[in-house]
């Protein structure tokens, strides 16, 4: 269409009519006189709009997916972090359960021996104190810890305190070669001295070279003067080997300690000794040995006809059917023949 004066007038007229219709529609509200025309237009152009929308939707979805991909990545990262945190928490729960069991066992031992203890956690091992078997615990002078106090856990004797700082302390472990503790054997009360041998069993020398000692015998601490460095009754270990005395005044046995020195975690420092020696009360209970089952006894009676009858009256066999029965009869006949008097034998001749 060419740009002429008439075309411009037509455009102005159409715009004026459009504004007039809009004004009438707004003022008319729901009863607008152009509502019918609008519905007719919707009927005609609705299908066309739906088709265009269907064609455009995949493109819009693709654009939306690209726009939201960053958010999805963030959500995935968040979920992965939450899963990792959950796994870590589950792992820590397992460790917490282990520590709870250790603490429970230690408190039971302390209760059985009437020891007043201060709980502590192992926070470092050896090295700093040289080549000794030592650990550092997170309790010190501020917690009432003093030098030469006994250290135990839920299994038995751990060692003794050697160095004390304000908030930490060093414990010399019972398997250190410089560690020696007086011991007493369960039940027999035989006395000896246990010495650490590193990763090998403790070496124990008994004062009585003729003492009866066997594998499986158990030992506890004998105790020290004024309960330092050792309180009495703390489980030490179990005999695994006995060396012959060879005429010596003492004899050496080898004892496997109850405590696993390479996996220490929760320990207790005895800050108050028991009023009385607990003796063997802290030792774990021995497993009950199963009694052997008695062998059933069956009584069999021989009847005159040779039947073998058990206690319930059931025939279980016949003596004449037993292997070698004829030989047994011959032997019986021979015995009867030998038993005949001499004159009867002469008469038979």
Short mmCIF file of N, CA and C in Angstrom, two decimals, residues 243-331:
data_model
loop_
_atom_site.label_atom_id
_atom_site.label_comp_id
_atom_site.label_asym_id
_atom_site.label_seq_id
_atom_site.Cartn_x
_atom_site.Cartn_y
_atom_site.Cartn_z
N UNK A 243 57.73 -72.08 81.45
CA UNK A 243 59.08 -72.62 81.28
C UNK A 243 59.44 -73.44 82.50
N UNK A 244 60.09 -74.58 82.30
CA UNK A 244 60.52 -75.37 83.45
C UNK A 244 61.53 -74.60 84.29
N UNK A 245 61.49 -74.82 85.60
CA UNK A 245 62.36 -74.06 86.50
C UNK A 245 63.82 -74.45 86.35
N UNK A 246 64.11 -75.71 86.04
CA UNK A 246 65.49 -76.16 85.87
C UNK A 246 66.32 -76.02 87.14
N UNK A 247 65.68 -76.15 88.28
CA UNK A 247 66.40 -76.05 89.55
C UNK A 247 66.61 -74.63 90.02
N UNK A 248 66.15 -73.63 89.28
CA UNK A 248 66.33 -72.24 89.69
C UNK A 248 65.39 -71.89 90.83
N UNK A 249 65.72 -70.81 91.54
CA UNK A 249 64.89 -70.39 92.67
C UNK A 249 63.55 -69.84 92.20
N UNK A 250 63.50 -69.28 91.00
CA UNK A 250 62.26 -68.76 90.44
C UNK A 250 61.97 -69.44 89.12
N UNK A 251 60.74 -69.34 88.67
CA UNK A 251 60.39 -69.89 87.37
C UNK A 251 59.70 -68.82 86.56
N UNK A 252 59.86 -68.89 85.26
CA UNK A 252 59.32 -67.87 84.37
C UNK A 252 58.13 -68.42 83.59
N UNK A 253 57.07 -67.65 83.56
CA UNK A 253 55.90 -67.99 82.75
C UNK A 253 55.62 -66.80 81.84
N UNK A 254 54.87 -67.04 80.79
CA UNK A 254 54.54 -65.99 79.82
C UNK A 254 53.03 -65.76 79.83
N UNK A 255 52.68 -64.51 79.98
CA UNK A 255 51.28 -64.13 80.20
C UNK A 255 50.82 -63.20 79.08
N UNK A 256 49.72 -63.57 78.45
CA UNK A 256 49.11 -62.70 77.44
C UNK A 256 48.25 -61.66 78.16
N UNK A 257 48.58 -60.37 78.02
CA UNK A 257 47.80 -59.35 78.73
C UNK A 257 46.38 -59.25 78.18
N UNK A 258 45.46 -58.87 79.05
CA UNK A 258 44.08 -58.69 78.61
C UNK A 258 43.92 -57.48 77.70
N UNK A 259 44.74 -56.47 77.91
CA UNK A 259 44.59 -55.20 77.20
C UNK A 259 45.27 -55.27 75.83
N UNK A 260 44.59 -54.75 74.81
CA UNK A 260 45.21 -54.59 73.50
C UNK A 260 45.87 -53.22 73.43
N UNK A 261 47.17 -53.16 73.60
CA UNK A 261 47.87 -51.88 73.73
C UNK A 261 47.93 -51.09 72.43
N UNK A 262 47.65 -51.73 71.30
CA UNK A 262 47.71 -51.02 70.02
C UNK A 262 46.37 -50.40 69.63
N UNK A 263 45.34 -50.58 70.45
CA UNK A 263 44.02 -50.04 70.10
C UNK A 263 43.34 -49.40 71.31
N UNK A 264 44.12 -48.65 72.07
CA UNK A 264 43.59 -47.97 73.25
C UNK A 264 42.79 -46.74 72.84
N UNK A 265 41.71 -46.48 73.54
CA UNK A 265 40.88 -45.31 73.26
C UNK A 265 40.40 -44.67 74.56
N UNK A 266 39.50 -45.32 75.26
CA UNK A 266 38.98 -44.81 76.53
C UNK A 266 39.67 -45.53 77.68
N UNK A 267 40.24 -44.77 78.61
CA UNK A 267 40.92 -45.35 79.78
C UNK A 267 40.44 -44.63 81.04
N UNK A 268 40.79 -45.20 82.18
CA UNK A 268 40.43 -44.59 83.45
C UNK A 268 41.63 -44.54 84.37
N UNK A 269 41.86 -43.40 85.00
CA UNK A 269 42.95 -43.25 85.97
C UNK A 269 42.35 -43.42 87.37
N UNK A 270 42.93 -44.33 88.15
CA UNK A 270 42.42 -44.59 89.50
C UNK A 270 42.88 -43.46 90.43
N UNK A 271 41.94 -42.59 90.75
CA UNK A 271 42.25 -41.46 91.63
C UNK A 271 41.91 -41.76 93.08
N UNK A 272 41.19 -42.87 93.31
CA UNK A 272 40.86 -43.28 94.68
C UNK A 272 40.94 -44.79 94.78
N UNK A 273 41.82 -45.29 95.65
CA UNK A 273 42.03 -46.73 95.80
C UNK A 273 40.86 -47.36 96.56
N UNK A 274 40.65 -48.67 96.39
CA UNK A 274 39.56 -49.34 97.13
C UNK A 274 39.91 -49.46 98.61
N UNK A 275 38.89 -49.51 99.45
CA UNK A 275 39.11 -49.66 100.89
C UNK A 275 39.67 -51.03 101.22
N UNK A 276 39.26 -52.05 100.45
CA UNK A 276 39.73 -53.42 100.67
C UNK A 276 40.21 -53.99 99.35
N UNK A 277 41.13 -54.94 99.45
CA UNK A 277 41.63 -55.63 98.26
C UNK A 277 40.48 -56.41 97.61
N UNK A 278 40.14 -56.11 96.35
CA UNK A 278 39.04 -56.82 95.71
C UNK A 278 39.38 -58.26 95.33
N UNK A 279 40.63 -58.64 95.52
CA UNK A 279 41.07 -60.00 95.20
C UNK A 279 40.79 -60.34 93.73
N UNK A 280 39.94 -61.35 93.49
CA UNK A 280 39.67 -61.79 92.12
C UNK A 280 38.33 -61.29 91.60
N UNK A 281 37.74 -60.33 92.28
CA UNK A 281 36.39 -59.89 91.92
C UNK A 281 36.33 -59.19 90.56
N UNK A 282 37.42 -58.58 90.12
CA UNK A 282 37.40 -57.83 88.87
C UNK A 282 37.66 -58.73 87.66
N UNK A 283 38.20 -59.91 87.87
CA UNK A 283 38.45 -60.82 86.76
C UNK A 283 37.14 -61.20 86.07
N UNK A 284 37.16 -61.33 84.74
CA UNK A 284 35.93 -61.75 84.05
C UNK A 284 35.54 -63.16 84.46
N UNK A 285 34.25 -63.41 84.41
CA UNK A 285 33.76 -64.74 84.80
C UNK A 285 34.23 -65.78 83.80
N UNK A 286 34.64 -66.92 84.35
CA UNK A 286 35.07 -68.02 83.49
C UNK A 286 33.87 -68.63 82.79
N UNK A 287 34.02 -68.98 81.50
CA UNK A 287 32.90 -69.64 80.81
C UNK A 287 32.59 -70.98 81.44
N UNK A 288 31.32 -71.28 81.54
CA UNK A 288 30.89 -72.55 82.14
C UNK A 288 31.12 -73.67 81.15
N UNK A 289 31.87 -74.69 81.58
CA UNK A 289 32.15 -75.82 80.71
C UNK A 289 30.93 -76.74 80.65
N UNK A 290 30.60 -77.16 79.44
CA UNK A 290 29.45 -78.04 79.26
C UNK A 290 29.78 -79.43 79.83
N UNK A 291 28.83 -79.98 80.62
CA UNK A 291 29.03 -81.31 81.20
C UNK A 291 28.87 -82.37 80.11
N UNK A 292 29.74 -83.40 80.11
CA UNK A 292 29.61 -84.46 79.11
C UNK A 292 28.31 -85.21 79.29
N UNK A 293 27.68 -85.54 78.15
CA UNK A 293 26.43 -86.28 78.20
C UNK A 293 26.69 -87.73 78.61
N UNK A 294 25.91 -88.26 79.58
CA UNK A 294 26.12 -89.65 80.01
C UNK A 294 25.77 -90.63 78.89
N UNK A 295 26.55 -91.70 78.80
CA UNK A 295 26.29 -92.74 77.81
C UNK A 295 25.16 -93.64 78.29
N UNK A 296 24.10 -93.80 77.52
CA UNK A 296 22.97 -94.63 77.96
C UNK A 296 23.40 -96.09 78.12
N UNK A 297 22.89 -96.73 79.16
CA UNK A 297 23.20 -98.14 79.46
C UNK A 297 21.98 -98.99 79.14
N UNK A 298 22.18 -100.05 78.36
CA UNK A 298 21.09 -100.95 77.98
C UNK A 298 21.31 -102.30 78.67
N UNK A 299 20.31 -102.76 79.43
CA UNK A 299 20.39 -104.05 80.12
C UNK A 299 19.70 -105.11 79.27
N UNK A 300 20.42 -106.18 79.00
CA UNK A 300 19.89 -107.27 78.17
C UNK A 300 19.85 -108.55 79.01
N UNK A 301 18.70 -109.24 78.94
CA UNK A 301 18.52 -110.49 79.69
C UNK A 301 18.46 -111.67 78.73
N UNK A 302 19.17 -112.78 79.07
CA UNK A 302 19.18 -113.99 78.24
C UNK A 302 18.06 -114.91 78.71
N UNK A 303 17.16 -115.25 77.80
CA UNK A 303 16.05 -116.16 78.11
C UNK A 303 16.50 -117.62 77.95
N UNK A 304 15.74 -118.56 78.53
CA UNK A 304 16.12 -120.00 78.40
C UNK A 304 16.26 -120.45 76.95
N UNK A 305 15.45 -119.89 76.06
CA UNK A 305 15.54 -120.29 74.65
C UNK A 305 16.66 -119.59 73.89
N UNK A 306 17.42 -118.75 74.58
CA UNK A 306 18.54 -118.06 73.96
C UNK A 306 18.23 -116.65 73.47
N UNK A 307 16.96 -116.21 73.60
CA UNK A 307 16.62 -114.85 73.17
C UNK A 307 17.26 -113.82 74.09
N UNK A 308 17.68 -112.67 73.46
CA UNK A 308 18.21 -111.53 74.21
C UNK A 308 17.09 -110.50 74.30
N UNK A 309 16.68 -110.17 75.53
CA UNK A 309 15.54 -109.28 75.76
C UNK A 309 16.04 -108.05 76.51
N UNK A 310 15.68 -106.82 75.96
CA UNK A 310 16.10 -105.60 76.65
C UNK A 310 15.13 -105.25 77.77
N UNK A 311 15.35 -104.09 78.42
CA UNK A 311 14.55 -103.71 79.58
C UNK A 311 13.09 -103.50 79.28
N UNK A 312 12.75 -103.17 78.02
CA UNK A 312 11.34 -102.96 77.66
C UNK A 312 10.64 -104.24 77.24
N UNK A 313 11.35 -105.39 77.29
CA UNK A 313 10.75 -106.66 76.92
C UNK A 313 10.88 -106.98 75.44
N UNK A 314 11.60 -106.16 74.70
CA UNK A 314 11.75 -106.37 73.27
C UNK A 314 12.92 -107.31 72.99
N UNK A 315 12.67 -108.30 72.12
CA UNK A 315 13.71 -109.24 71.73
C UNK A 315 14.65 -108.57 70.74
N UNK A 316 15.91 -108.49 71.10
CA UNK A 316 16.88 -107.82 70.26
C UNK A 316 17.87 -108.77 69.61
N UNK A 317 17.73 -110.07 69.86
CA UNK A 317 18.63 -111.04 69.27
C UNK A 317 18.50 -112.39 69.93
N UNK A 318 19.37 -113.30 69.50
CA UNK A 318 19.36 -114.65 70.07
C UNK A 318 20.80 -115.10 70.19
N UNK A 319 21.11 -115.66 71.36
CA UNK A 319 22.52 -116.04 71.61
C UNK A 319 22.99 -117.12 70.66
N UNK A 320 22.04 -117.95 70.17
CA UNK A 320 22.44 -119.03 69.25
C UNK A 320 22.75 -118.51 67.86
N UNK A 321 22.31 -117.26 67.59
CA UNK A 321 22.57 -116.67 66.27
C UNK A 321 23.83 -115.84 66.25
N UNK A 322 24.48 -115.71 67.41
CA UNK A 322 25.68 -114.90 67.48
C UNK A 322 26.83 -115.61 66.78
N UNK A 323 27.71 -114.89 66.11
CA UNK A 323 28.89 -115.50 65.47
C UNK A 323 29.70 -116.26 66.49
N UNK A 324 30.09 -117.48 66.14
CA UNK A 324 30.90 -118.28 67.05
C UNK A 324 30.06 -118.97 68.09
N UNK A 325 28.71 -118.98 67.89
CA UNK A 325 27.85 -119.62 68.89
C UNK A 325 28.14 -121.09 69.01
N UNK A 326 28.39 -121.80 67.87
CA UNK A 326 28.68 -123.24 67.93
C UNK A 326 29.95 -123.51 68.70
N UNK A 327 30.91 -122.64 68.46
CA UNK A 327 32.18 -122.83 69.17
C UNK A 327 31.96 -122.66 70.65
N UNK A 328 31.09 -121.72 71.00
CA UNK A 328 30.81 -121.52 72.42
C UNK A 328 30.15 -122.73 73.01
N UNK A 329 29.20 -123.37 72.20
CA UNK A 329 28.54 -124.59 72.70
C UNK A 329 29.53 -125.72 72.86
N UNK A 330 30.46 -125.86 71.88
CA UNK A 330 31.48 -126.91 71.98
C UNK A 330 32.32 -126.71 73.21
N UNK A 331 32.67 -125.42 73.45
CA UNK A 331 33.50 -125.15 74.62
C UNK A 331 32.75 -125.52 75.88
#
